[in-house]
Coordinates of N, CA and C in Angstrom, one line a residue:
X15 N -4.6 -2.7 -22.7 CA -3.4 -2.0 -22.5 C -2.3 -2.8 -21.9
X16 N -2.4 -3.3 -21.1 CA -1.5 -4.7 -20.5 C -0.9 -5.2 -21.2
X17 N -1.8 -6.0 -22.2 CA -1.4 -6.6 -23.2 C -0.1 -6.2 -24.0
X18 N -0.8 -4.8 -24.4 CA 0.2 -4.5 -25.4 C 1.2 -4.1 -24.7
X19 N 1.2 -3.4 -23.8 CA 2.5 -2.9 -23.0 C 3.0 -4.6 -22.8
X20 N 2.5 -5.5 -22.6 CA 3.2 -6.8 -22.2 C 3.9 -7.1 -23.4
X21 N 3.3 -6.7 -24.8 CA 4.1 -7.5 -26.1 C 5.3 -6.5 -25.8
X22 N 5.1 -5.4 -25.6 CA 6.2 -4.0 -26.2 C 7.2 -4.2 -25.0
X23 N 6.9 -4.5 -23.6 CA 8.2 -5.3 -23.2 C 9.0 -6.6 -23.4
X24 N 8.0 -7.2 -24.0 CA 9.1 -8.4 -24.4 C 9.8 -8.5 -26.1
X25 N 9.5 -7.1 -26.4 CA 9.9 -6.9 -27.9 C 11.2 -6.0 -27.1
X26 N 11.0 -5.5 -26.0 CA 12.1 -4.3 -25.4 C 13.2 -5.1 -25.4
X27 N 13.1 -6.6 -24.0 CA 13.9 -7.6 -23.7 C 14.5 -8.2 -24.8
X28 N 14.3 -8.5 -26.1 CA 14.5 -9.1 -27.1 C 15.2 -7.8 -28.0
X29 N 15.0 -6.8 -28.1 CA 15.9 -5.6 -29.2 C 16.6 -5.1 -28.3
X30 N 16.7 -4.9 -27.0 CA 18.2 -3.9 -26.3 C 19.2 -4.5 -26.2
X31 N 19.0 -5.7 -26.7 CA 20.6 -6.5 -26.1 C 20.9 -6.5 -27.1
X32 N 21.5 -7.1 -28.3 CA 20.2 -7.2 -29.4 C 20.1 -8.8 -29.3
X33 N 18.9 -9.0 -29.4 CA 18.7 -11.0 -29.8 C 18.7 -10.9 -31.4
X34 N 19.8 -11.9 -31.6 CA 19.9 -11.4 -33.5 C 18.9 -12.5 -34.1
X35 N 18.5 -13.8 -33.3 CA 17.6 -14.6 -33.7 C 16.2 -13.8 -33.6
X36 N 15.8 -13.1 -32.6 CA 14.6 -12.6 -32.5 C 14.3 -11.7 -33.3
X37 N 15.3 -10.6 -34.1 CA 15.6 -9.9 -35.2 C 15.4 -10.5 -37.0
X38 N 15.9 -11.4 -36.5 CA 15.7 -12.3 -37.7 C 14.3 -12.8 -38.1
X39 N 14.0 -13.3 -36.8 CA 12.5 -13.6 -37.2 C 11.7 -12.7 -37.6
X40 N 11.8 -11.5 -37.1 CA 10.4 -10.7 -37.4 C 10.6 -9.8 -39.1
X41 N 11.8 -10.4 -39.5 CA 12.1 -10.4 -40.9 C 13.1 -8.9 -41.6
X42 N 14.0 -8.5 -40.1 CA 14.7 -7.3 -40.8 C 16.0 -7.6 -41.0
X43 N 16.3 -8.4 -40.5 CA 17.6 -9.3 -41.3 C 19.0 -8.3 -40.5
X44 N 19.5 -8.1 -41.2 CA 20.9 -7.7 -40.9 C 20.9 -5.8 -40.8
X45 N 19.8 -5.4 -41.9 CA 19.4 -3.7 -41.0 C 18.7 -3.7 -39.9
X46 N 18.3 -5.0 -39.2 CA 17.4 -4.7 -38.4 C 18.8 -5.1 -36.8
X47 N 19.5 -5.9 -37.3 CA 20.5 -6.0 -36.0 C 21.7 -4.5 -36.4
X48 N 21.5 -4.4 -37.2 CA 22.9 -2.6 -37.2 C 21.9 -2.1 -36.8
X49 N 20.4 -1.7 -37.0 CA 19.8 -0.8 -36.1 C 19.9 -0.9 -34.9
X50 N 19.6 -2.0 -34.2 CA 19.6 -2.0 -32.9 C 20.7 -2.5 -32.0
X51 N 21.8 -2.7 -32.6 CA 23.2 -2.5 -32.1 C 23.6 -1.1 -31.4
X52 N 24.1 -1.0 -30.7 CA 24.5 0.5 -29.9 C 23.4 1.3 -30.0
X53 N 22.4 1.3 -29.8 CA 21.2 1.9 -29.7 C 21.1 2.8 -28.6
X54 N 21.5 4.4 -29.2 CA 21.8 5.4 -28.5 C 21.2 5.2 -27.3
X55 N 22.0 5.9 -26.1 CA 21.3 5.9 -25.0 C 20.1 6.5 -24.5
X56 N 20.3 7.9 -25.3 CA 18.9 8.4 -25.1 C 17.4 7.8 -25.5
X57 N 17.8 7.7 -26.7 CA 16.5 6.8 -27.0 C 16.2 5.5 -26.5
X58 N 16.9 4.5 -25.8 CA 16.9 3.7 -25.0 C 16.5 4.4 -23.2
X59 N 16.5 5.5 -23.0 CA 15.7 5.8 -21.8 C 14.4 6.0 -22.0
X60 N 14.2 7.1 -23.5 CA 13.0 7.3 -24.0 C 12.0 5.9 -23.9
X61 N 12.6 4.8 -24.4 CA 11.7 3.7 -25.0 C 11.3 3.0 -23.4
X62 N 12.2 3.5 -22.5 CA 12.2 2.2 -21.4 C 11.2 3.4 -20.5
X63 N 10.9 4.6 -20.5 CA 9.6 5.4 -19.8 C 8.4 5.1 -20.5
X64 N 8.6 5.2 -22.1 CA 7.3 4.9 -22.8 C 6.8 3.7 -22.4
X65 N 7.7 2.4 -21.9 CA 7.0 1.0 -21.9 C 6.6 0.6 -20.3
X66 N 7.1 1.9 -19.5 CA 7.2 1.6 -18.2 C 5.9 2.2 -17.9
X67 N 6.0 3.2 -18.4 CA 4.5 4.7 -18.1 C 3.3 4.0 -18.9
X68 N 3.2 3.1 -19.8 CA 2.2 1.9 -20.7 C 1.7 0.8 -19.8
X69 N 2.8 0.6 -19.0 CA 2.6 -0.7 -18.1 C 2.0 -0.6 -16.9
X70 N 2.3 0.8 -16.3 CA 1.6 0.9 -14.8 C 0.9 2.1 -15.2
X71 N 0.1 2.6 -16.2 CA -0.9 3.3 -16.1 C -2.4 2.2 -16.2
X72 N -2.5 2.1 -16.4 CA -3.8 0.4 -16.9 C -4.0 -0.2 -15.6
X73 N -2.6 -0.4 -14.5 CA -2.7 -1.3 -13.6 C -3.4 0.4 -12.5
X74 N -2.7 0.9 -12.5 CA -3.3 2.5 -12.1 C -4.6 2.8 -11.4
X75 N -5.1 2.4 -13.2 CA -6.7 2.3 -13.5 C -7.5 1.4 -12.9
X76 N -6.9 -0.1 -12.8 CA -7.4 -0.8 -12.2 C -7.9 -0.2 -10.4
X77 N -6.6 0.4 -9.7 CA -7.1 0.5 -8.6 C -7.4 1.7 -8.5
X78 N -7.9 2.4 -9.4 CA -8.4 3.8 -9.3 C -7.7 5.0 -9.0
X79 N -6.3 5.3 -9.2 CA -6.0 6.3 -9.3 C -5.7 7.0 -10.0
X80 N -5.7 8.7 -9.7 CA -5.7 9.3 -10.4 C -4.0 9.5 -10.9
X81 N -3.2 9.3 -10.9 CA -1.8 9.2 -11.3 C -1.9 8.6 -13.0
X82 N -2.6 7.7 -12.8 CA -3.3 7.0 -14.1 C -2.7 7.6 -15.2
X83 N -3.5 9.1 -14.9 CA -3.8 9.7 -16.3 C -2.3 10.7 -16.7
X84 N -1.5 10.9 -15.8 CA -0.3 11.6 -16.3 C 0.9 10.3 -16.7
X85 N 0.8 9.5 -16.4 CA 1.2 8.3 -16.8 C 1.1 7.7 -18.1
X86 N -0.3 7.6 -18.2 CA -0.8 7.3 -19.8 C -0.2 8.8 -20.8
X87 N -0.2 9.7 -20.6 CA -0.1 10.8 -21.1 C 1.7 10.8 -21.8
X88 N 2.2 10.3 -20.7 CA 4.0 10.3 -20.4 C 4.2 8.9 -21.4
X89 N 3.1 7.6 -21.4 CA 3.3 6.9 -22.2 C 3.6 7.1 -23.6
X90 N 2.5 8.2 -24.1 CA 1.7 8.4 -25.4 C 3.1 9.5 -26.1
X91 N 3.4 10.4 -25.0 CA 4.5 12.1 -25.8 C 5.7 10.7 -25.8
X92 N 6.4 9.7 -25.2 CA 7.5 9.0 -25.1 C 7.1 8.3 -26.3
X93 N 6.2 7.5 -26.4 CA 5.8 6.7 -27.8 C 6.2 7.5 -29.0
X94 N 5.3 8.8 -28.6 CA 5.5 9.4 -29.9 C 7.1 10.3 -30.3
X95 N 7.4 10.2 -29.5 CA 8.8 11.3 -29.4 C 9.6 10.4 -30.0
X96 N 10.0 9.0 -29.5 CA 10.7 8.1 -30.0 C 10.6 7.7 -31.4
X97 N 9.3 7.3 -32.2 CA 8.6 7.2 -33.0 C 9.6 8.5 -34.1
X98 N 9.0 9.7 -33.6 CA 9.4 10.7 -34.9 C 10.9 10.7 -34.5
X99 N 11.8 10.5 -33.7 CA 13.6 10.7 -33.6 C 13.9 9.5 -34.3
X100 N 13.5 8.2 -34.1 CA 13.9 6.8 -35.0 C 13.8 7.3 -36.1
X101 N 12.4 7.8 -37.0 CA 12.0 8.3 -38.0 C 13.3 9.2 -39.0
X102 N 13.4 10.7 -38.0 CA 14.3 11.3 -38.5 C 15.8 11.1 -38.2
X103 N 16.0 10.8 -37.5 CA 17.7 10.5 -36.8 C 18.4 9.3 -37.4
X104 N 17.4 8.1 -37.9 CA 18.1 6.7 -37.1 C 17.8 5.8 -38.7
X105 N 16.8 6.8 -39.6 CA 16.5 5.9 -40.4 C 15.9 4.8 -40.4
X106 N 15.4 4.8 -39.3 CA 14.1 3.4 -39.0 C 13.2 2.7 -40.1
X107 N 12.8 3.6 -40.8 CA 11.9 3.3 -42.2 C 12.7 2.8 -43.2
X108 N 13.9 2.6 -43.7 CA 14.9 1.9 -44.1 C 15.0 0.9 -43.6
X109 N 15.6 0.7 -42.3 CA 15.7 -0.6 -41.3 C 14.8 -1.5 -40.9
X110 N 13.6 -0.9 -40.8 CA 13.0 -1.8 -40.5 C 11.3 -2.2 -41.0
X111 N 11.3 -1.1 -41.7 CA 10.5 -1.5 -43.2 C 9.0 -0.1 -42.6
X112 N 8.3 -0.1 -43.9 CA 7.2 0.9 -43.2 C 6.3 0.1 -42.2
X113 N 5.6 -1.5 -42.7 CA 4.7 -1.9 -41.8 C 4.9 -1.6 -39.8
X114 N 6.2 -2.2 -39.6 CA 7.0 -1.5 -38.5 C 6.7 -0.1 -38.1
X115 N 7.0 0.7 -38.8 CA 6.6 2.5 -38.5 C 5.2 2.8 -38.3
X116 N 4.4 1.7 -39.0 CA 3.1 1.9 -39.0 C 2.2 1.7 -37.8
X117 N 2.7 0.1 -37.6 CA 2.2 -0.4 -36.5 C 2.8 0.2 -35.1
X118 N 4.1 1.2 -35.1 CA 4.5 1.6 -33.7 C 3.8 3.2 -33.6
X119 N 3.3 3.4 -35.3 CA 2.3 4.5 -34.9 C 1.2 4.4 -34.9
X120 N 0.2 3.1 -34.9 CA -0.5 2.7 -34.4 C -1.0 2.9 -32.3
X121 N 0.6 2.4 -32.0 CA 0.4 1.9 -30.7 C 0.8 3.7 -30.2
X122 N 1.7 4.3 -30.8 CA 1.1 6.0 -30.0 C -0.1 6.3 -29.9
X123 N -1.4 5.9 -31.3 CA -2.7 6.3 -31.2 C -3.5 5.8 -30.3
X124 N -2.9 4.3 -29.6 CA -3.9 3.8 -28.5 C -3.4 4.0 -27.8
X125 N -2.2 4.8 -27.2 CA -1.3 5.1 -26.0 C -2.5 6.3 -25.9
X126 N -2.4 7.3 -26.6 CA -3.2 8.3 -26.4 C -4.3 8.5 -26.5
X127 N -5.2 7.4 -27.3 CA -6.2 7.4 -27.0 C -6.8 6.6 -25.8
X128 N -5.4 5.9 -25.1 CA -6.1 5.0 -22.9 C -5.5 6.5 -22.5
X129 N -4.9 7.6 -22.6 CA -5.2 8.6 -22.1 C -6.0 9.5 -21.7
X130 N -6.4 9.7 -23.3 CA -8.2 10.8 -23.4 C -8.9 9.3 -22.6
X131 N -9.2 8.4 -22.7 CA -9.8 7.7 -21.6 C -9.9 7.8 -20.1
X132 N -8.1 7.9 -19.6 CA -8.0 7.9 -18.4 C -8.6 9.5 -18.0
X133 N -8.5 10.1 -18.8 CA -9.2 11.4 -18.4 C -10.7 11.9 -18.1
X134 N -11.5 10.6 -19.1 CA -12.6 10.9 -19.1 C -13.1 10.6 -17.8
X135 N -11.9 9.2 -17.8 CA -12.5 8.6 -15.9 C -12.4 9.3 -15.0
X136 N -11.1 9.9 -15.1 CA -11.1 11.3 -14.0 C -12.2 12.1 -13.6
X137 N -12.9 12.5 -15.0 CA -13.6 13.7 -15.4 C -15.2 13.3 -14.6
X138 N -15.0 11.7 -14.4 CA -16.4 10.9 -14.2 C -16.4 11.0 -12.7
X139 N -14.9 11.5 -12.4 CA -15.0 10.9 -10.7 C -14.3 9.3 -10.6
X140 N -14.2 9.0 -11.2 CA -13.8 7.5 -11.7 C -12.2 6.9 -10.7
X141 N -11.8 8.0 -11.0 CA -10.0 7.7 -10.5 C -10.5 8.9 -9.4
X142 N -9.5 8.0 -7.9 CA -9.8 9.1 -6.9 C -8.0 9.8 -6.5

């Protein structure tokens, strides 16, 4: 979970400004910098809780608290909230191709599935 919350901030640091070379690379060309040019502000709070509540739920876990699990939780509805608004609002699937959409609905499924986790740990006694 580190991990990936580590790639999905340095994908953060690289799309909010926008870096048009970093854009370029990962191959969306010129819809992929109009997309993330002026990138509403709401959805720019949304993305920056989803990647914050990803990042310190895992570390959480490490030291055993129970905070953990409303965190991971807060990760997973932000993931996913953003996810379906880009979707319907923003034309994301256009911009920035389906593999994109796929693999960011990927990373809701393991946001929510280190959730049902952090809960089981709870459930274990695990997180105090």
């Amino acid at each position: 979970m580190l991990l990936l919350a580590g790639g999905g901030l340095w994908d953060y640091l690289n799309l909010i400004e926008p870096n048009t070379a970093y854009i370029e690379d990962q191959g969306w060309g010129a819809s992929g910098i109009a997309y993330f040019t002026d990138y509403p502000i709401v959805l720019r709070l949304l993305w920056t809780t989803a990647l914050l509540a990803a990042a310190a739920a895992p570390v959480l876990v490490l030291f055993r608290s129970r905070f953990a699990v409303p965190l991971a939780l807060v990760a997973a509805v932000a993931q996913a909230l953003l996810l379906v608004s880009t979707l319907a609002f923003m034309d994301r699937l256009a911009a920035l191709g389906t593999f994109t959409a796929l693999f960011d609905a990927g990373v809701a499924i393991v946001f929510a599935a280190f959730w049902g986790y952090c809960r089981y740990l709870r459930a274990r006694s695990a997180l105090r």
